[in-house]
CSV table of C-alpha atoms in Angstrom, one decimal:
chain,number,residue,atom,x,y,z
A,1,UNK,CA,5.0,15.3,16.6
A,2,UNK,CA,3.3,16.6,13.7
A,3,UNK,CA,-0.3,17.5,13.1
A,4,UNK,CA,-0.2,18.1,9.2
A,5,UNK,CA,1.9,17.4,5.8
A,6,UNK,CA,2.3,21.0,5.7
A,7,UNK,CA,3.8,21.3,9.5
A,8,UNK,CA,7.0,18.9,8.1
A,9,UNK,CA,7.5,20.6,4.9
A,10,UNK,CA,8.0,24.2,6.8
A,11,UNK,CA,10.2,22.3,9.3
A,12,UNK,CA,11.8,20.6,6.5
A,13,UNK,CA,12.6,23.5,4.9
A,14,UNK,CA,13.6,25.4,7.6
A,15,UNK,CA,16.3,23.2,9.3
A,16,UNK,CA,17.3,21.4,6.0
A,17,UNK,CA,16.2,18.3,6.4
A,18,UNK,CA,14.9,14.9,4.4
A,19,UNK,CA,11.6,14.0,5.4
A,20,UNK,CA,13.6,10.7,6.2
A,21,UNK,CA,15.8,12.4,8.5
A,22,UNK,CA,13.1,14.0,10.1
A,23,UNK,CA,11.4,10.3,10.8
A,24,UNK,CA,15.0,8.9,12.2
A,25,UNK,CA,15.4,12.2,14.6
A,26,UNK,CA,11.9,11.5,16.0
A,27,UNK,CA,12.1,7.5,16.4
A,28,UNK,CA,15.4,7.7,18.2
A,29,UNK,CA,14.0,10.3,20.2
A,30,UNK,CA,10.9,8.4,21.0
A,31,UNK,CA,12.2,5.1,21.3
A,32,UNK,CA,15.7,6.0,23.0
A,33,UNK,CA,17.4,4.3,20.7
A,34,UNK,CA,20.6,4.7,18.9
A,35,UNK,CA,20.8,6.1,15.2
A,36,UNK,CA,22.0,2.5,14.2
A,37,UNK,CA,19.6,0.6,16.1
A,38,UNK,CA,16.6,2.8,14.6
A,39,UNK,CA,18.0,1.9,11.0
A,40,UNK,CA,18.5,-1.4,12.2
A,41,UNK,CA,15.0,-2.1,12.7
A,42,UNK,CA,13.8,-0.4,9.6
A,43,UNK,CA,16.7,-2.9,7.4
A,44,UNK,CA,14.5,-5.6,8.8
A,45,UNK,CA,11.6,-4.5,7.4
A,46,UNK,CA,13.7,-3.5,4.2
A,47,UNK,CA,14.5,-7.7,4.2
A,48,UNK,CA,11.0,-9.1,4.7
A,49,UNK,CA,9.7,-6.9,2.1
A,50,UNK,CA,12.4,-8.0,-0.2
A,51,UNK,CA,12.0,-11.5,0.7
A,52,UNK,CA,8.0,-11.4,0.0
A,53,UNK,CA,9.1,-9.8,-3.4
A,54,UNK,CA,11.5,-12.6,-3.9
A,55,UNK,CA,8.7,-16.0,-2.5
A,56,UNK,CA,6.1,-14.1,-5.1
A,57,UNK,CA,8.3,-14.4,-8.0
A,58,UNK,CA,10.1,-17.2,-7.8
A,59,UNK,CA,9.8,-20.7,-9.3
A,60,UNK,CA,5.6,-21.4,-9.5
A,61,UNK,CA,5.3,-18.4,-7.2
A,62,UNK,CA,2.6,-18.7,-4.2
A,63,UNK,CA,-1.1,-19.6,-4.3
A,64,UNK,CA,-3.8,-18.6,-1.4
A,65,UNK,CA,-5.7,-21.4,0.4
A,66,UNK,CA,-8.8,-20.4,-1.2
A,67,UNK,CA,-7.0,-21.4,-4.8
A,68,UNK,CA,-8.5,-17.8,-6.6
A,69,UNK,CA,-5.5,-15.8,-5.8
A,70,UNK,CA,-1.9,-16.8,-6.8
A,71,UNK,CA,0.9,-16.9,-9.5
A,72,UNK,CA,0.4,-13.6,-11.2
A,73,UNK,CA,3.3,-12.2,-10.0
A,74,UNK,CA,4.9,-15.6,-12.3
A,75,UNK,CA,2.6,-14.5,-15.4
A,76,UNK,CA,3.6,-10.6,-15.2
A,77,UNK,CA,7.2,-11.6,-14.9
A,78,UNK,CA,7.0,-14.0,-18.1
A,79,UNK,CA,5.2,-11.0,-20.1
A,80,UNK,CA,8.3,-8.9,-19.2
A,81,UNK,CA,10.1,-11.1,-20.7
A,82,UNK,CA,8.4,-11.7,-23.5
A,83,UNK,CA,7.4,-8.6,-24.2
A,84,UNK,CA,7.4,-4.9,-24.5
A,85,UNK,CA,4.5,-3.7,-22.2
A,86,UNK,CA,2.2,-1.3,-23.6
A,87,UNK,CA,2.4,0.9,-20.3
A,88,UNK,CA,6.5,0.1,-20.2
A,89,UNK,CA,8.8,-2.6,-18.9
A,90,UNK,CA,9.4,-0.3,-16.0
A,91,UNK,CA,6.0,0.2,-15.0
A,92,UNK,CA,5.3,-3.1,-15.1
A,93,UNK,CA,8.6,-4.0,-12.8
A,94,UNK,CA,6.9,-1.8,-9.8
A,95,UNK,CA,3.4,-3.9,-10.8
A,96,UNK,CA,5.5,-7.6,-10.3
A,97,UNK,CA,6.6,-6.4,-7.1
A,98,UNK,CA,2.9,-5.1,-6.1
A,99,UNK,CA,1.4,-8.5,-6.9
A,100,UNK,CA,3.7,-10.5,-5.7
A,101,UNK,CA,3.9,-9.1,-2.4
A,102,UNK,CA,0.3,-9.1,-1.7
A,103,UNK,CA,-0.5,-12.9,-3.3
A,104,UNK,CA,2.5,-13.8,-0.3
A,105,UNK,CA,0.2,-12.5,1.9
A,106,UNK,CA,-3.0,-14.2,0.7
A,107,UNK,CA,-0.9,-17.2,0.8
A,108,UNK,CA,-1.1,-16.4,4.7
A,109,UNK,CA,3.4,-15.6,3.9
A,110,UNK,CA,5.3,-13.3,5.9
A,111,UNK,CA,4.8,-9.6,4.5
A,112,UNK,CA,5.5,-5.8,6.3
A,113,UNK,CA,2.0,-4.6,6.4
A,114,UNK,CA,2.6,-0.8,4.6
A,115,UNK,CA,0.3,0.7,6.3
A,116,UNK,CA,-1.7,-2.4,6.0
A,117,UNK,CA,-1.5,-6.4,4.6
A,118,UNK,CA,-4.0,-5.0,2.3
A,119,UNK,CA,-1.9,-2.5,1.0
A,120,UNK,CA,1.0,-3.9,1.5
A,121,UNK,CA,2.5,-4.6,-2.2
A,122,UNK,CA,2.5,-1.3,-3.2
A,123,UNK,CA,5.3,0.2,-1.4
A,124,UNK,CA,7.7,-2.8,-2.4
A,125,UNK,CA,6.0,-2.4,-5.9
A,126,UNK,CA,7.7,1.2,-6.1
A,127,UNK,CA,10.5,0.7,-4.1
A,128,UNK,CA,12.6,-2.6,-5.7
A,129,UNK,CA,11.3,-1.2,-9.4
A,130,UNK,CA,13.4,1.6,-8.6
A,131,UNK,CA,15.9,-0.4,-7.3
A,132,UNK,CA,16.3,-2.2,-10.4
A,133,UNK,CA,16.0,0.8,-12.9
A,134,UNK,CA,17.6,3.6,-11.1
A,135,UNK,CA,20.1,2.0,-8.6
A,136,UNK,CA,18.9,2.7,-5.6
A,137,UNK,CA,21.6,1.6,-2.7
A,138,UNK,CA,20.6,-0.2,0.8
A,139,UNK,CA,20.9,3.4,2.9
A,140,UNK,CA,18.4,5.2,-0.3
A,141,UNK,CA,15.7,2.1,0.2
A,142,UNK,CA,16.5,2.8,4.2
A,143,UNK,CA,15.5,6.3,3.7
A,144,UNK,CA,12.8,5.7,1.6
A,145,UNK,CA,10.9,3.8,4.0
A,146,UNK,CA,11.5,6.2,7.0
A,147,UNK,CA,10.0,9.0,4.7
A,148,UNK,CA,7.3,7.3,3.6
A,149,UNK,CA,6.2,6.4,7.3
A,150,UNK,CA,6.5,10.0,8.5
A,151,UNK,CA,4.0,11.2,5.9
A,152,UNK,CA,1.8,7.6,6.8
A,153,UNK,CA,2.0,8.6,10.4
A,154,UNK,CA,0.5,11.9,9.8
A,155,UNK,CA,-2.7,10.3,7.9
A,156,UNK,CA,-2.9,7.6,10.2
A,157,UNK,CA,-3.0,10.5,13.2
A,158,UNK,CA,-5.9,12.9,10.6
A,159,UNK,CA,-7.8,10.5,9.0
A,160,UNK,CA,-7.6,6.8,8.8
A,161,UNK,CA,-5.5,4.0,6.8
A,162,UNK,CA,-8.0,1.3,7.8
A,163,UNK,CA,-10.2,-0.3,4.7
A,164,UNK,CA,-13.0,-0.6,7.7
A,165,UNK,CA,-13.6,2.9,8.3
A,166,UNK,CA,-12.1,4.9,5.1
A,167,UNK,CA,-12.8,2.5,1.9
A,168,UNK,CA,-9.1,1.2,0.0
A,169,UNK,CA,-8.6,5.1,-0.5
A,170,UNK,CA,-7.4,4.9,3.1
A,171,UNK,CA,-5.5,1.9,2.2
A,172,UNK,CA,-3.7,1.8,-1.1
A,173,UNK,CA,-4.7,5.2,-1.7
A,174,UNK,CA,-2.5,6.1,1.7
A,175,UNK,CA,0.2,3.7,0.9
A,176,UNK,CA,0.7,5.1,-2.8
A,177,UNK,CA,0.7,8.7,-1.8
A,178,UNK,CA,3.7,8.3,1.4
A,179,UNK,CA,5.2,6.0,-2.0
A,180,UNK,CA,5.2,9.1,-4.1
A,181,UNK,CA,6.5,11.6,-1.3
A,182,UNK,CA,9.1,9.3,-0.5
A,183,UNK,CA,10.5,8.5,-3.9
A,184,UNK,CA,10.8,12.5,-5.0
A,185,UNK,CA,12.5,13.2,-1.6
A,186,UNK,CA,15.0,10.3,-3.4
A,187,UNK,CA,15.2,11.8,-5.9
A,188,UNK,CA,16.3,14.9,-5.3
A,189,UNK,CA,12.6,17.0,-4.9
A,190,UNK,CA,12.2,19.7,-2.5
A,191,UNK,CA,9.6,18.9,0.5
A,192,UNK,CA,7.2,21.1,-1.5
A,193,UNK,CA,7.1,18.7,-4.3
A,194,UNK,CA,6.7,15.6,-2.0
A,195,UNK,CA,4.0,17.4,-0.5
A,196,UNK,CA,2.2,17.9,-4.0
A,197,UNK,CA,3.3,14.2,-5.2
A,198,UNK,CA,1.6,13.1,-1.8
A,199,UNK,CA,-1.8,15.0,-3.1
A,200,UNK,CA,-1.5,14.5,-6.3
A,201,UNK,CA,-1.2,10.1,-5.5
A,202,UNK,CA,-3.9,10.4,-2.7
A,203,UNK,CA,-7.1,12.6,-5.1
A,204,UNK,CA,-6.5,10.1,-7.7
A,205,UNK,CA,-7.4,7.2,-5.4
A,206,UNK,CA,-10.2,9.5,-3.5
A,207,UNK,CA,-13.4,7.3,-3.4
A,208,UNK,CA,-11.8,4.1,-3.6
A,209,UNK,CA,-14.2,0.9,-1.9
A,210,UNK,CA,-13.0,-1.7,0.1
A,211,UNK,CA,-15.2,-4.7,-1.1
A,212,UNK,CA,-13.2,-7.9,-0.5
A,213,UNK,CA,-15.1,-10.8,-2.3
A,214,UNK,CA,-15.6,-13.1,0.4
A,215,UNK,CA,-14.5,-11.0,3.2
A,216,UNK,CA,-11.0,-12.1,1.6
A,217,UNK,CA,-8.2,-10.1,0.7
A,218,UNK,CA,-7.5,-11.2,-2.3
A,219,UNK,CA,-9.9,-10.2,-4.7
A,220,UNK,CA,-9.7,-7.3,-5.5
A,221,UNK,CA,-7.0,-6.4,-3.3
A,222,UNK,CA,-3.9,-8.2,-5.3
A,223,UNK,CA,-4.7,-5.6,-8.3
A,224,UNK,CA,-5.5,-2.3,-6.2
A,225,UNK,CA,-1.5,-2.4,-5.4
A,226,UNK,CA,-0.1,-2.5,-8.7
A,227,UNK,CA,-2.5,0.1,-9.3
A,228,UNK,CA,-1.3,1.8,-6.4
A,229,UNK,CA,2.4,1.7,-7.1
A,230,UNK,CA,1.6,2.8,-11.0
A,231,UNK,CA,-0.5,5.9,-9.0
A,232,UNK,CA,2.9,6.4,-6.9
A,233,UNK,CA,5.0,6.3,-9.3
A,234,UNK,CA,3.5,9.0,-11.8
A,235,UNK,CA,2.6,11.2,-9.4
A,236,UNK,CA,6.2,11.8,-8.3
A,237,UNK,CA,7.3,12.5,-12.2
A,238,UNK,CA,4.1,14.8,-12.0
A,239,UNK,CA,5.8,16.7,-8.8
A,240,UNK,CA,9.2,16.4,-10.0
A,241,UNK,CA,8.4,18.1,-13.7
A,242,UNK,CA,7.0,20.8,-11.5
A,243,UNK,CA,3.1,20.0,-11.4
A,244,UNK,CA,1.1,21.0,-8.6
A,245,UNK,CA,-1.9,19.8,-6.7
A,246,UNK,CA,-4.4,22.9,-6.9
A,247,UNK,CA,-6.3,21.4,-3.5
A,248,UNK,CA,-3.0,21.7,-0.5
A,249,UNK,CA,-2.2,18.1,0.7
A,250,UNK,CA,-3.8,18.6,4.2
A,251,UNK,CA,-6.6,19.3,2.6
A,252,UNK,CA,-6.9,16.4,0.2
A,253,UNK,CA,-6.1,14.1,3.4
A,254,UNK,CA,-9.1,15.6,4.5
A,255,UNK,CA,-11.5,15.0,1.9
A,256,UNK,CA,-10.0,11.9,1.9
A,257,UNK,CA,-11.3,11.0,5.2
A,258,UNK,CA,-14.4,12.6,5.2
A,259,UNK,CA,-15.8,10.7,1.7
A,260,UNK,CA,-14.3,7.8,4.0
A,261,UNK,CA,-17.0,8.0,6.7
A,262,UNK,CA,-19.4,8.7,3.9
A,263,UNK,CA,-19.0,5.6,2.8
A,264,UNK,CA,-21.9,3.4,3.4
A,265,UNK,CA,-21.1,0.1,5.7
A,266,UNK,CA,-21.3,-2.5,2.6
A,267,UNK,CA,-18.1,-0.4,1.0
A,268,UNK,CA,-16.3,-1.1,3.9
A,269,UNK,CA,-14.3,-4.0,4.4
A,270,UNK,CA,-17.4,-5.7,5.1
A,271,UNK,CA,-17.5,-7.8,2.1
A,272,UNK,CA,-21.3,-7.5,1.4
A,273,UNK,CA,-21.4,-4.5,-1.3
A,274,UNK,CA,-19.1,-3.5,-4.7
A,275,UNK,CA,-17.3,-6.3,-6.0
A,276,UNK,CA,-17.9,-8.5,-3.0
A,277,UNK,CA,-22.0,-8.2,-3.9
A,278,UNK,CA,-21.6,-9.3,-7.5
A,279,UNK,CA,-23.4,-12.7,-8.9
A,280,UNK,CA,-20.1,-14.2,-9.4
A,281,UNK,CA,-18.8,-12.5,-5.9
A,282,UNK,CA,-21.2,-13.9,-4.1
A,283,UNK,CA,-20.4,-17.5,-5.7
A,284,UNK,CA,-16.8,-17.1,-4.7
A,285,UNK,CA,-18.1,-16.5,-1.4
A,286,UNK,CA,-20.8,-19.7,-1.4
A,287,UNK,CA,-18.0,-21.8,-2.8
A,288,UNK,CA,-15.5,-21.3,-0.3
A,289,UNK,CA,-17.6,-20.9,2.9
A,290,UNK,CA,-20.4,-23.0,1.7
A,291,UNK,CA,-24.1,-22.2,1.4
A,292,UNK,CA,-25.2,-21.1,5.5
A,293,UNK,CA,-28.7,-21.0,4.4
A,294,UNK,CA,-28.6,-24.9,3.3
A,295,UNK,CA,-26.1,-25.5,6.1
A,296,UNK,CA,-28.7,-24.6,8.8
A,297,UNK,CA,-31.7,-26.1,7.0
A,298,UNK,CA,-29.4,-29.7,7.1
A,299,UNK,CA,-28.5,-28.8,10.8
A,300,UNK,CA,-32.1,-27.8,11.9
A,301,UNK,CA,-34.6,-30.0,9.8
A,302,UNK,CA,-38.4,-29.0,9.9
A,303,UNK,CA,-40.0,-31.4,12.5
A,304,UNK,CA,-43.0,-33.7,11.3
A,305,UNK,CA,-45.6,-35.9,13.6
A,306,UNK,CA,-47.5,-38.7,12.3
């Protein structure tokens, strides 16, 4: 449909249209479907988000199987209360969301993958904070999401939102930038400004390594979303005050990719490098899969003649 960021915005600005718009045109067309059966299926990703939100905050909250992820979303809610957070009560509203979502998934729970499970607590992170604080109704959250996955389909189609082949940069870094786009064309910004919130969200995330401790993600995963919805966030008050990215957003998606596949394997999902490679990573690891090196030396004992 569209091979760039920069493609939409000229087409946005020429026939006066939401990026959102733009997105519910082109799945009705593709899917010959109805205008209410498109938003239909988009509400139900609107609900299992907000139910995910919801699981991760409520009563104990959620733990994962492994036991090392879980809760937080509990302990960042109880601060809020308590508290005046040093980086705002707002902030920190888009950062509950983020962490709750993604501990519901490490708890193996139902969650809309944004564009992935591992990345998926920072659109619900951005999106039910502004909810609270600005009022955002049912058909704004609607629109939100169908913005956001325009701009995710055009990564997707020029570089890559999988941790495997891109690093988290492709992950969170992806889902906070079609965040930021989508929550200035909310507000009001011109596709120009979504475009730059987009780059602007995306180069501060450039570089970003996937290194799941145990393969796992959990750790550091959980975090990397509320970072990511913080990253969102401020990038569309950047665009919206009328800062620009220097480097144009095709090009940053670019970069983006190509310091991706520059990556070397163990920064790559793999779980062997970063993080994952630490002293203490690697005892996560041992604990929860066990030692293979003593497994097979218990399975395969040396054989001795008399």
């Amino acid at each position: 449909m569209f091979d760039s960021i920069q493609e939409i915005i000229e087409y946005a600005n020429k026939h006066n249209m939401t990026f959102a718009e733009i997105m519910i045109q082109h799945e009705m067309d593709m899917r010959q479907m109805s205008r209410e059966d498109v938003i239909g299926l988009m509400q139900k990703n609107l609900d299992v988000m907000r139910d995910a939100v919801e699981k991760g905050t409520t009563g104990e909250g959620v733990k994962s199987v492994t036991g090392y992820t879980g809760q937080d979303a509990i302990r960042v809610q109880k601060y809020l209360e308590n508290n005046h957070a040093l980086s705002g009560n707002e902030m920190i509203e888009a950062v509950k969301g983020a962490v709750a979502t993604n501990e519901v998934n490490a708890a193996m729970g139902i969650i809309c993958a944004t564009p992935t499970a591992g990345s998926s607590g920072t659109i619900p992170g951005v999106l039910f904070k502004l909810e609270q604080t600005h009022g955002l109704t049912n058909e704004q959250m609607i629109e939100f999401l169908f913005a956001s996955s325009l701009c995710g389909m055009v990564i997707a189609n020029n570089a890559s939102v999988a941790g495997a082949t891109g690093g988290c940069q492709a992950e969170v870094g992806t889902a906070s930038a079609i965040a930021s786009a989508a929550a200035v064309q909310t507000f009001g910004g011109t596709p120009d400004q979504a475009g730059h919130a987009l780059a602007i969200s995306l180069s501060n995330l450039l570089g970003l390594v996937c290194d799941p401790v145990a393969g796992l993600v959990e750790i550091p995963c959980v975090m990397r979303n509320a970072i990511g919805s913080g990253n969102g966030l401020i990038s569309a008050d950047l665009a919206l005050a009328g800062v620009e990215s220097k480097i144009p957003v095709d090009e940053v998606i670019m970069a983006m990719d190509k310091i991706g596949r520059n990556l070397p394997a163990s920064l790559r999902e793999t779980g062997i490098g970063g993080l994952a490679g630490t002293p203490t990573g690697e005892a996560i690891k041992a604990k929860i899969f066990g030692d293979k090196k003593e497994e097979s030396q218990e399975k395969d004992p040396v054989e001795t003649h008399s």
